[in-house]
Amino acid sequence: MFKALMISFYWKIMVAAAVHGLLDESATKAAALTTISSLRQALQAMNHLQEASSLLYFEVQLIAIPEEAIHRLQSFLNVLNGDKWDVERALTLAEIFKLQLQSSDDPVRSKAEDTFKEAEELFNKISHTFGNIDLEFTRISSSHTFSAEEKFVQISSLVERYFEVNHYGQMMLCLTTALSEPVDAYVEQVKYATELQQQLADEMGSEMMQNAALMRAAGSANLNASEYGFALNALEPQYRNLPEEVDPKSHSLLVTTMSMIYGSFGNNMEALKAAEESLEIAKSGQSYQACSDAAFILGLRHLSISEQYPRKSAEDIKWLSSAMDILKGWIESDAENGYTDGEIQKCILVGKWENLRASDEPELKITPVEKPWIERVKKLLPSQTGALKQSELVDLEVSMLMRQENFLESSKLSTDYLNDLDKLSFVPPMIKAQAYSRAALQAWLFYRAILGENKATTAEERLQATTQLWSALDLANKSLQQWRQTSSSELIIRSTLALGSLLSDVIQTISDDLERDLLSGFMDELQKTETLCDDMRRSVIPIEGLASLMNKRLLVAKVSSLKIYNLGLRIALRLNDPAEAWTWLQKGKSRAFSDSLGAKLSVPQRILQRINSDQIACDLLKAEQMHLDALNQPGVNHILVARELTSIRKRVQEYPPLAEIARIRNTTLNLEIDPECLDTALSRTNLSRERVKFVDWYVPSSKTKDNPQIICFVRTLDGTTRTKQLAISATQVEAWVSKAFTYPDMAEHPLNKKTGNRLLQEMNALVDWLTDYSETGDLLVLSPSGKLNNVPLHALFIEKRPLVERNLVVYASSAAIMSQCLDRSASGRNCEERNTEETTAFLAVYEEPLHVDERSLIFSHIKALSKVLPSNVLVGPEVTKSRFVETSSTATWLHYHGHARYCKEDVLKSSLILSNGEDIFDHRNAENPLLGRDELSVVDIFNTTMPQGGVHFTIIACESAAQDLSPGDEPLGIIPALLHAGATSVLGCQWPIKSSAGRAFSEAFYDEVKYMRSTTIGGNQTVNLAQALGITVGKMRRGELGVHYKQAFCWASFAMHGLWFFPSFNGET
């Protein structure tokens, strides 16, 4: 008996290895079948029927044809005579029942119900603990009448029954089966099931089950926009550090999943790399299906990359062609290897591509290029295939008919298919959404065909066209509502945009009142979809600093998401609602950066004191911190912990005593600035609320045909918002930026020529309108959009002087960034009180042997400034990376004079040039340009820790204020890095300046700072940075600091980012 048991275990191990791609699956199963069958027959002949039954159940799993397996089981059943073998008879009947349901032979399938009843009676007779549960499990999982959603619900109900009888192995199998199909309508139940699966895996101590639970959780998270980040953070560490012993099939599946996750983030090149890797891994194993599935994903990745380029461009054609080559090659391979599902899947995709290609080629208008692929799929599908499984085929066929403008047939096919779906008891929302979407597109194309271009139409034709258009709108809305029942976020976003596009046609045909009603209703839909985009971004929990920010930026940059914000803004403008339009404009700005800043904000002491007396609030914050800490632990299922953290944060947000913390973190689109904090800041600088204006610009794409003009916004703290359309377009701005900042190497900067001031004023139209919307001395918070980030808006003229001289001017990527800086300045110091000299630092690095005189002047200049504002001084070799970081950790005011390097190719490599500690004049190779140098990169700055409370940086260095702006106006550069690290205000240079100009500016600027400190009343030592900047710029522009600094090149480069004031030096009140 022991030998038989060992042989059985051996072959089970070999078969498991083959299933995972380590061995040839077909050959291994054949050898196992021969051995196990012989051994089973020998045991049966010796009347060891209990042992023989165990081998038989393994044996039938190795037989491909259900009827043959049934015959062997039936033969064995005939020898099980008498009550003694009731258990074996029941278990054998259960196996027969399972195989009968799998059979394609109708007479065999018809016997299944009788077998079920016979087995059920025996299980009841012997009071078997789980036999009847197994029968129900088999019935449900084998059913062809249940939808995936119905199966999920019914199989999930069996989990509790297995739990009650302590059958954990079958409970895990049940969970895995329940989660094997997309179940869009039951997202919350899926979350619960995956959590239960993880818990069970933990209890059983199975690493394989734990990995399966993680993969299952990641799969469901990747379908749900609000959990994209969870999926990435959960699987990426496992992807990067996979054990060497993992089998090819599991390895390939993991890498394929990573490819899909990267694709969800819009990171198509990483997705392509992972897809290529997945195929290579699959090829190293023995599973053809794994290879074919990986090839399909690779083809999809090539198609996704092609979509990044303009239609019919060389790059688009290249990637499309490579995708089709991959898919067509594997289609033939699938046919040779009998992988029908893979062949169908790829044929449909190639057919869709043929449809897209023919749509761009007028000469192919009536040619049915899709037909061969349609016919091939029809031959592959069984004759009795139900409506649900024909969805993709119908979609392709309708697309072909619509392309050929055969609207009568396409309409009939769409309508018939919808009618077929209506006859079913349950249709997955995704299938129904696709059907409605297909019918909507068909109706819209029919509408366009009736009207034609410059085509004369009759009243009857116009009525018919209008009917089709309204039908399209209705069907598109139904499609969107069905998509909302799924977790397919990308398709919800696309469906929303499609509905908006149809609406733009409809409103051309209706009255103003009806237009307002329709647009207002659609705005509600848009808000729901925007929440999805918001959840998508927030799913990347900022626990990894810069890495988290970069992943958030990828999600923000998705074209479909950007279109949602743009559409919301345009509809709000059409509804004549400037406040709502401004909100949408802000929603589309710097959201990833704002998230990251919010995560680093400290809770002010006054709030902490209030919370400490509330036990519920304390418990919630402790639970939140515990889960944040857990996310950084190796081996944790990131998805489940992140879901729990999201749940806790929702409770934090809903608990009134913690509402202020939620506001600080999530602020702010409606200027929810802490009134107490704001009033204190304004009183310090003698400003009233009415004097604060948020200034923004909507810059329509320059690619639009009519080249629309820029629209400006001014919003006050009470929410009043006014707009004005400017007499300048995005195209004009782009032309000016090119003229002002594109010039040959070694040539003079255009703004430094005698015509520099005149060139600058060509853009005055961007700000001169503020004469009617603001008063002299108002605080203006500028949040430029798109190309305007390359224009020195603060230096443009209004009322014959630069804006920065007329007003207090600061830049903030969005209102949220300004609010977060304000909150940070009020959070209080986190270090013991020290005198000003200990918390103020002046640093200078100019390690250039060929500019010794300038180096000496800079060092003398820095030492002189330190007398104006007592401080710690570091120069030359003293300013190493470690000393800079150390000084930044305690300094609340830091001034740096030196070089900055802006890297356009990779802004993360932009840096401040420091010293490596070597004295260049004590070295023989003093002419080496890199001698004595080190760099503090953007990455280094992001990882720097600064004191709490107000922190100011002055960076007098070339292009220190230059930023990389990704889609969504997401900033990245030295200044954003400083703000992220803890600074509340940064004064920098927008383009390269002369070192001598930087010295002249700094000397005058600190004279103003000194004067402000000497004239303040009482203990208020607040420095009005924006005012000091404006006064200094004015002196420079008028030639008071030297006639050679009068051109815009010198004075217009200096700009303030963040707060307009510095609250106080450490130790001051």
PDB file of N, CA and C in Angstrom, residues 382-435:
ATOM      1  N   PRO A 382     -19.289  27.213 -31.803  1.00  0.00           N
ATOM      2  CA  PRO A 382     -20.286  26.126 -31.901  1.00  0.00           C
ATOM      3  C   PRO A 382     -21.614  26.670 -32.407  1.00  0.00           C
ATOM      4  N   SER A 383     -22.366  25.832 -33.072  1.00  0.00           N
ATOM      5  CA  SER A 383     -23.630  26.254 -33.696  1.00  0.00           C
ATOM      6  C   SER A 383     -24.632  26.785 -32.682  1.00  0.00           C
ATOM      7  N   GLN A 384     -24.588  26.298 -31.450  1.00  0.00           N
ATOM      8  CA  GLN A 384     -25.564  26.705 -30.438  1.00  0.00           C
ATOM      9  C   GLN A 384     -25.014  27.800 -29.504  1.00  0.00           C
ATOM     10  N   THR A 385     -24.017  28.525 -29.962  1.00  0.00           N
ATOM     11  CA  THR A 385     -23.434  29.573 -29.121  1.00  0.00           C
ATOM     12  C   THR A 385     -24.486  30.613 -28.747  1.00  0.00           C
ATOM     13  N   GLY A 386     -24.574  30.940 -27.450  1.00  0.00           N
ATOM     14  CA  GLY A 386     -25.566  31.890 -26.975  1.00  0.00           C
ATOM     15  C   GLY A 386     -25.209  33.328 -27.305  1.00  0.00           C
ATOM     16  N   ALA A 387     -26.174  34.225 -27.090  1.00  0.00           N
ATOM     17  CA  ALA A 387     -26.001  35.639 -27.434  1.00  0.00           C
ATOM     18  C   ALA A 387     -24.838  36.280 -26.678  1.00  0.00           C
ATOM     19  N   LEU A 388     -24.642  35.884 -25.420  1.00  0.00           N
ATOM     20  CA  LEU A 388     -23.605  36.516 -24.613  1.00  0.00           C
ATOM     21  C   LEU A 388     -22.217  36.337 -25.223  1.00  0.00           C
ATOM     22  N   LYS A 389     -21.952  35.159 -25.752  1.00  0.00           N
ATOM     23  CA  LYS A 389     -20.631  34.873 -26.294  1.00  0.00           C
ATOM     24  C   LYS A 389     -20.446  35.395 -27.712  1.00  0.00           C
ATOM     25  N   GLN A 390     -21.494  35.965 -28.292  1.00  0.00           N
ATOM     26  CA  GLN A 390     -21.397  36.499 -29.651  1.00  0.00           C
ATOM     27  C   GLN A 390     -21.215  38.015 -29.668  1.00  0.00           C
ATOM     28  N   SER A 391     -21.101  38.608 -28.500  1.00  0.00           N
ATOM     29  CA  SER A 391     -21.066  40.074 -28.410  1.00  0.00           C
ATOM     30  C   SER A 391     -19.978  40.691 -29.278  1.00  0.00           C
ATOM     31  N   GLU A 392     -18.742  40.199 -29.168  1.00  0.00           N
ATOM     32  CA  GLU A 392     -17.632  40.781 -29.921  1.00  0.00           C
ATOM     33  C   GLU A 392     -17.800  40.561 -31.419  1.00  0.00           C
ATOM     34  N   LEU A 393     -18.331  39.395 -31.796  1.00  0.00           N
ATOM     35  CA  LEU A 393     -18.550  39.106 -33.215  1.00  0.00           C
ATOM     36  C   LEU A 393     -19.611  40.029 -33.800  1.00  0.00           C
ATOM     37  N   VAL A 394     -20.700  40.217 -33.069  1.00  0.00           N
ATOM     38  CA  VAL A 394     -21.754  41.129 -33.521  1.00  0.00           C
ATOM     39  C   VAL A 394     -21.206  42.545 -33.648  1.00  0.00           C
ATOM     40  N   ASP A 395     -20.397  42.927 -32.695  1.00  0.00           N
ATOM     41  CA  ASP A 395     -19.810  44.263 -32.721  1.00  0.00           C
ATOM     42  C   ASP A 395     -18.990  44.459 -33.996  1.00  0.00           C
ATOM     43  N   LEU A 396     -18.191  43.471 -34.351  1.00  0.00           N
ATOM     44  CA  LEU A 396     -17.361  43.571 -35.550  1.00  0.00           C
ATOM     45  C   LEU A 396     -18.224  43.616 -36.812  1.00  0.00           C
ATOM     46  N   GLU A 397     -19.245  42.795 -36.849  1.00  0.00           N
ATOM     47  CA  GLU A 397     -20.112  42.748 -38.033  1.00  0.00           C
ATOM     48  C   GLU A 397     -20.875  44.060 -38.214  1.00  0.00           C
ATOM     49  N   VAL A 398     -21.384  44.613 -37.108  1.00  0.00           N
ATOM     50  CA  VAL A 398     -22.081  45.894 -37.175  1.00  0.00           C
ATOM     51  C   VAL A 398     -21.122  46.996 -37.615  1.00  0.00           C
ATOM     52  N   SER A 399     -19.900  46.952 -37.110  1.00  0.00           N
ATOM     53  CA  SER A 399     -18.900  47.960 -37.485  1.00  0.00           C
ATOM     54  C   SER A 399     -18.620  47.925 -38.981  1.00  0.00           C
ATOM     55  N   MET A 400     -18.553  46.728 -39.539  1.00  0.00           N
ATOM     56  CA  MET A 400     -18.324  46.593 -40.982  1.00  0.00           C
ATOM     57  C   MET A 400     -19.501  47.192 -41.773  1.00  0.00           C
ATOM     58  N   LEU A 401     -20.707  46.883 -41.366  1.00  0.00           N
ATOM     59  CA  LEU A 401     -21.891  47.391 -42.077  1.00  0.00           C
ATOM     60  C   LEU A 401     -21.999  48.910 -41.957  1.00  0.00           C
ATOM     61  N   MET A 402     -21.665  49.450 -40.790  1.00  0.00           N
ATOM     62  CA  MET A 402     -21.714  50.911 -40.619  1.00  0.00           C
ATOM     63  C   MET A 402     -20.663  51.584 -41.482  1.00  0.00           C
ATOM     64  N   ARG A 403     -19.473  50.994 -41.537  1.00  0.00           N
ATOM     65  CA  ARG A 403     -18.418  51.573 -42.384  1.00  0.00           C
ATOM     66  C   ARG A 403     -18.853  51.615 -43.843  1.00  0.00           C
ATOM     67  N   GLN A 404     -19.610  50.605 -44.261  1.00  0.00           N
ATOM     68  CA  GLN A 404     -20.108  50.544 -45.637  1.00  0.00           C
ATOM     69  C   GLN A 404     -21.375  51.378 -45.832  1.00  0.00           C
ATOM     70  N   GLU A 405     -21.811  52.038 -44.732  1.00  0.00           N
ATOM     71  CA  GLU A 405     -23.026  52.866 -44.732  1.00  0.00           C
ATOM     72  C   GLU A 405     -24.265  52.041 -45.083  1.00  0.00           C
ATOM     73  N   ASN A 406     -24.232  50.789 -44.725  1.00  0.00           N
ATOM     74  CA  ASN A 406     -25.391  49.909 -44.883  1.00  0.00           C
ATOM     75  C   ASN A 406     -26.166  49.952 -43.564  1.00  0.00           C
ATOM     76  N   PHE A 407     -26.800  51.089 -43.309  1.00  0.00           N
ATOM     77  CA  PHE A 407     -27.393  51.342 -42.004  1.00  0.00           C
ATOM     78  C   PHE A 407     -28.648  50.512 -41.744  1.00  0.00           C
ATOM     79  N   LEU A 408     -29.343  50.120 -42.796  1.00  0.00           N
ATOM     80  CA  LEU A 408     -30.538  49.305 -42.578  1.00  0.00           C
ATOM     81  C   LEU A 408     -30.162  47.942 -41.991  1.00  0.00           C
ATOM     82  N   GLU A 409     -29.147  47.325 -42.586  1.00  0.00           N
ATOM     83  CA  GLU A 409     -28.721  46.013 -42.082  1.00  0.00           C
ATOM     84  C   GLU A 409     -28.053  46.128 -40.708  1.00  0.00           C
ATOM     85  N   SER A 410     -27.210  47.157 -40.538  1.00  0.00           N
ATOM     86  CA  SER A 410     -26.515  47.309 -39.256  1.00  0.00           C
ATOM     87  C   SER A 410     -27.513  47.595 -38.142  1.00  0.00           C
ATOM     88  N   SER A 411     -28.540  48.400 -38.480  1.00  0.00           N
ATOM     89  CA  SER A 411     -29.568  48.711 -37.478  1.00  0.00           C
ATOM     90  C   SER A 411     -30.351  47.454 -37.104  1.00  0.00           C
ATOM     91  N   LYS A 412     -30.683  46.639 -38.109  1.00  0.00           N
ATOM     92  CA  LYS A 412     -31.420  45.406 -37.843  1.00  0.00           C
ATOM     93  C   LYS A 412     -30.590  44.462 -36.966  1.00  0.00           C
ATOM     94  N   LEU A 413     -29.291  44.347 -37.283  1.00  0.00           N
ATOM     95  CA  LEU A 413     -28.427  43.441 -36.524  1.00  0.00           C
ATOM     96  C   LEU A 413     -28.302  43.924 -35.077  1.00  0.00           C
ATOM     97  N   SER A 414     -28.134  45.239 -34.890  1.00  0.00           N
ATOM     98  CA  SER A 414     -28.027  45.796 -33.537  1.00  0.00           C
ATOM     99  C   SER A 414     -29.318  45.578 -32.762  1.00  0.00           C
ATOM    100  N   THR A 415     -30.440  45.876 -33.406  1.00  0.00           N
ATOM    101  CA  THR A 415     -31.747  45.740 -32.746  1.00  0.00           C
ATOM    102  C   THR A 415     -32.034  44.289 -32.395  1.00  0.00           C
ATOM    103  N   ASP A 416     -31.750  43.393 -33.329  1.00  0.00           N
ATOM    104  CA  ASP A 416     -31.990  41.962 -33.086  1.00  0.00           C
ATOM    105  C   ASP A 416     -31.152  41.474 -31.901  1.00  0.00           C
ATOM    106  N   TYR A 417     -29.926  41.939 -31.856  1.00  0.00           N
ATOM    107  CA  TYR A 417     -29.046  41.484 -30.770  1.00  0.00           C
ATOM    108  C   TYR A 417     -29.549  42.012 -29.425  1.00  0.00           C
ATOM    109  N   LEU A 418     -29.972  43.271 -29.383  1.00  0.00           N
ATOM    110  CA  LEU A 418     -30.534  43.823 -28.144  1.00  0.00           C
ATOM    111  C   LEU A 418     -31.785  43.049 -27.724  1.00  0.00           C
ATOM    112  N   ASN A 419     -32.600  42.677 -28.706  1.00  0.00           N
ATOM    113  CA  ASN A 419     -33.801  41.876 -28.405  1.00  0.00           C
ATOM    114  C   ASN A 419     -33.426  40.504 -27.838  1.00  0.00           C
ATOM    115  N   ASP A 420     -32.368  39.908 -28.393  1.00  0.00           N
ATOM    116  CA  ASP A 420     -31.899  38.611 -27.881  1.00  0.00           C
ATOM    117  C   ASP A 420     -31.434  38.745 -26.429  1.00  0.00           C
ATOM    118  N   LEU A 421     -30.771  39.830 -26.133  1.00  0.00           N
ATOM    119  CA  LEU A 421     -30.305  40.048 -24.759  1.00  0.00           C
ATOM    120  C   LEU A 421     -31.489  40.237 -23.815  1.00  0.00           C
ATOM    121  N   ASP A 422     -32.519  40.936 -24.299  1.00  0.00           N
ATOM    122  CA  ASP A 422     -33.699  41.177 -23.450  1.00  0.00           C
ATOM    123  C   ASP A 422     -34.423  39.885 -23.073  1.00  0.00           C
ATOM    124  N   LYS A 423     -34.243  38.861 -23.879  1.00  0.00           N
ATOM    125  CA  LYS A 423     -34.917  37.579 -23.597  1.00  0.00           C
ATOM    126  C   LYS A 423     -34.223  36.799 -22.483  1.00  0.00           C
ATOM    127  N   LEU A 424     -32.968  37.178 -22.181  1.00  0.00           N
ATOM    128  CA  LEU A 424     -32.204  36.447 -21.166  1.00  0.00           C
ATOM    129  C   LEU A 424     -32.572  36.923 -19.772  1.00  0.00           C
ATOM    130  N   SER A 425     -32.513  36.009 -18.816  1.00  0.00           N
ATOM    131  CA  SER A 425     -32.860  36.372 -17.429  1.00  0.00           C
ATOM    132  C   SER A 425     -31.839  37.313 -16.823  1.00  0.00           C
ATOM    133  N   PHE A 426     -30.596  37.187 -17.235  1.00  0.00           N
ATOM    134  CA  PHE A 426     -29.559  38.082 -16.716  1.00  0.00           C
ATOM    135  C   PHE A 426     -28.514  38.312 -17.791  1.00  0.00           C
ATOM    136  N   VAL A 427     -28.135  39.574 -17.981  1.00  0.00           N
ATOM    137  CA  VAL A 427     -27.085  39.932 -18.937  1.00  0.00           C
ATOM    138  C   VAL A 427     -26.040  40.759 -18.194  1.00  0.00           C
ATOM    139  N   PRO A 428     -24.770  40.381 -18.245  1.00  0.00           N
ATOM    140  CA  PRO A 428     -23.732  41.183 -17.585  1.00  0.00           C
ATOM    141  C   PRO A 428     -23.781  42.630 -18.072  1.00  0.00           C
ATOM    142  N   PRO A 429     -23.649  43.595 -17.178  1.00  0.00           N
ATOM    143  CA  PRO A 429     -23.718  45.005 -17.588  1.00  0.00           C
ATOM    144  C   PRO A 429     -22.749  45.351 -18.708  1.00  0.00           C
ATOM    145  N   MET A 430     -21.566  44.721 -18.708  1.00  0.00           N
ATOM    146  CA  MET A 430     -20.583  45.042 -19.736  1.00  0.00           C
ATOM    147  C   MET A 430     -21.099  44.677 -21.128  1.00  0.00           C
ATOM    148  N   ILE A 431     -21.744  43.506 -21.261  1.00  0.00           N
ATOM    149  CA  ILE A 431     -22.290  43.074 -22.555  1.00  0.00           C
ATOM    150  C   ILE A 431     -23.380  44.025 -23.023  1.00  0.00           C
ATOM    151  N   LYS A 432     -24.261  44.394 -22.094  1.00  0.00           N
ATOM    152  CA  LYS A 432     -25.366  45.285 -22.456  1.00  0.00           C
ATOM    153  C   LYS A 432     -24.835  46.681 -22.799  1.00  0.00           C
ATOM    154  N   ALA A 433     -23.825  47.145 -22.045  1.00  0.00           N
ATOM    155  CA  ALA A 433     -23.237  48.456 -22.327  1.00  0.00           C
ATOM    156  C   ALA A 433     -22.642  48.496 -23.725  1.00  0.00           C
ATOM    157  N   GLN A 434     -21.944  47.415 -24.100  1.00  0.00           N
ATOM    158  CA  GLN A 434     -21.370  47.345 -25.447  1.00  0.00           C
ATOM    159  C   GLN A 434     -22.459  47.370 -26.515  1.00  0.00           C
ATOM    160  N   ALA A 435     -23.552  46.663 -26.248  1.00  0.00           N
ATOM    161  CA  ALA A 435     -24.642  46.612 -27.226  1.00  0.00           C
ATOM    162  C   ALA A 435     -25.281  47.989 -27.408  1.00  0.00           C
TER     163      ALA A 435
END
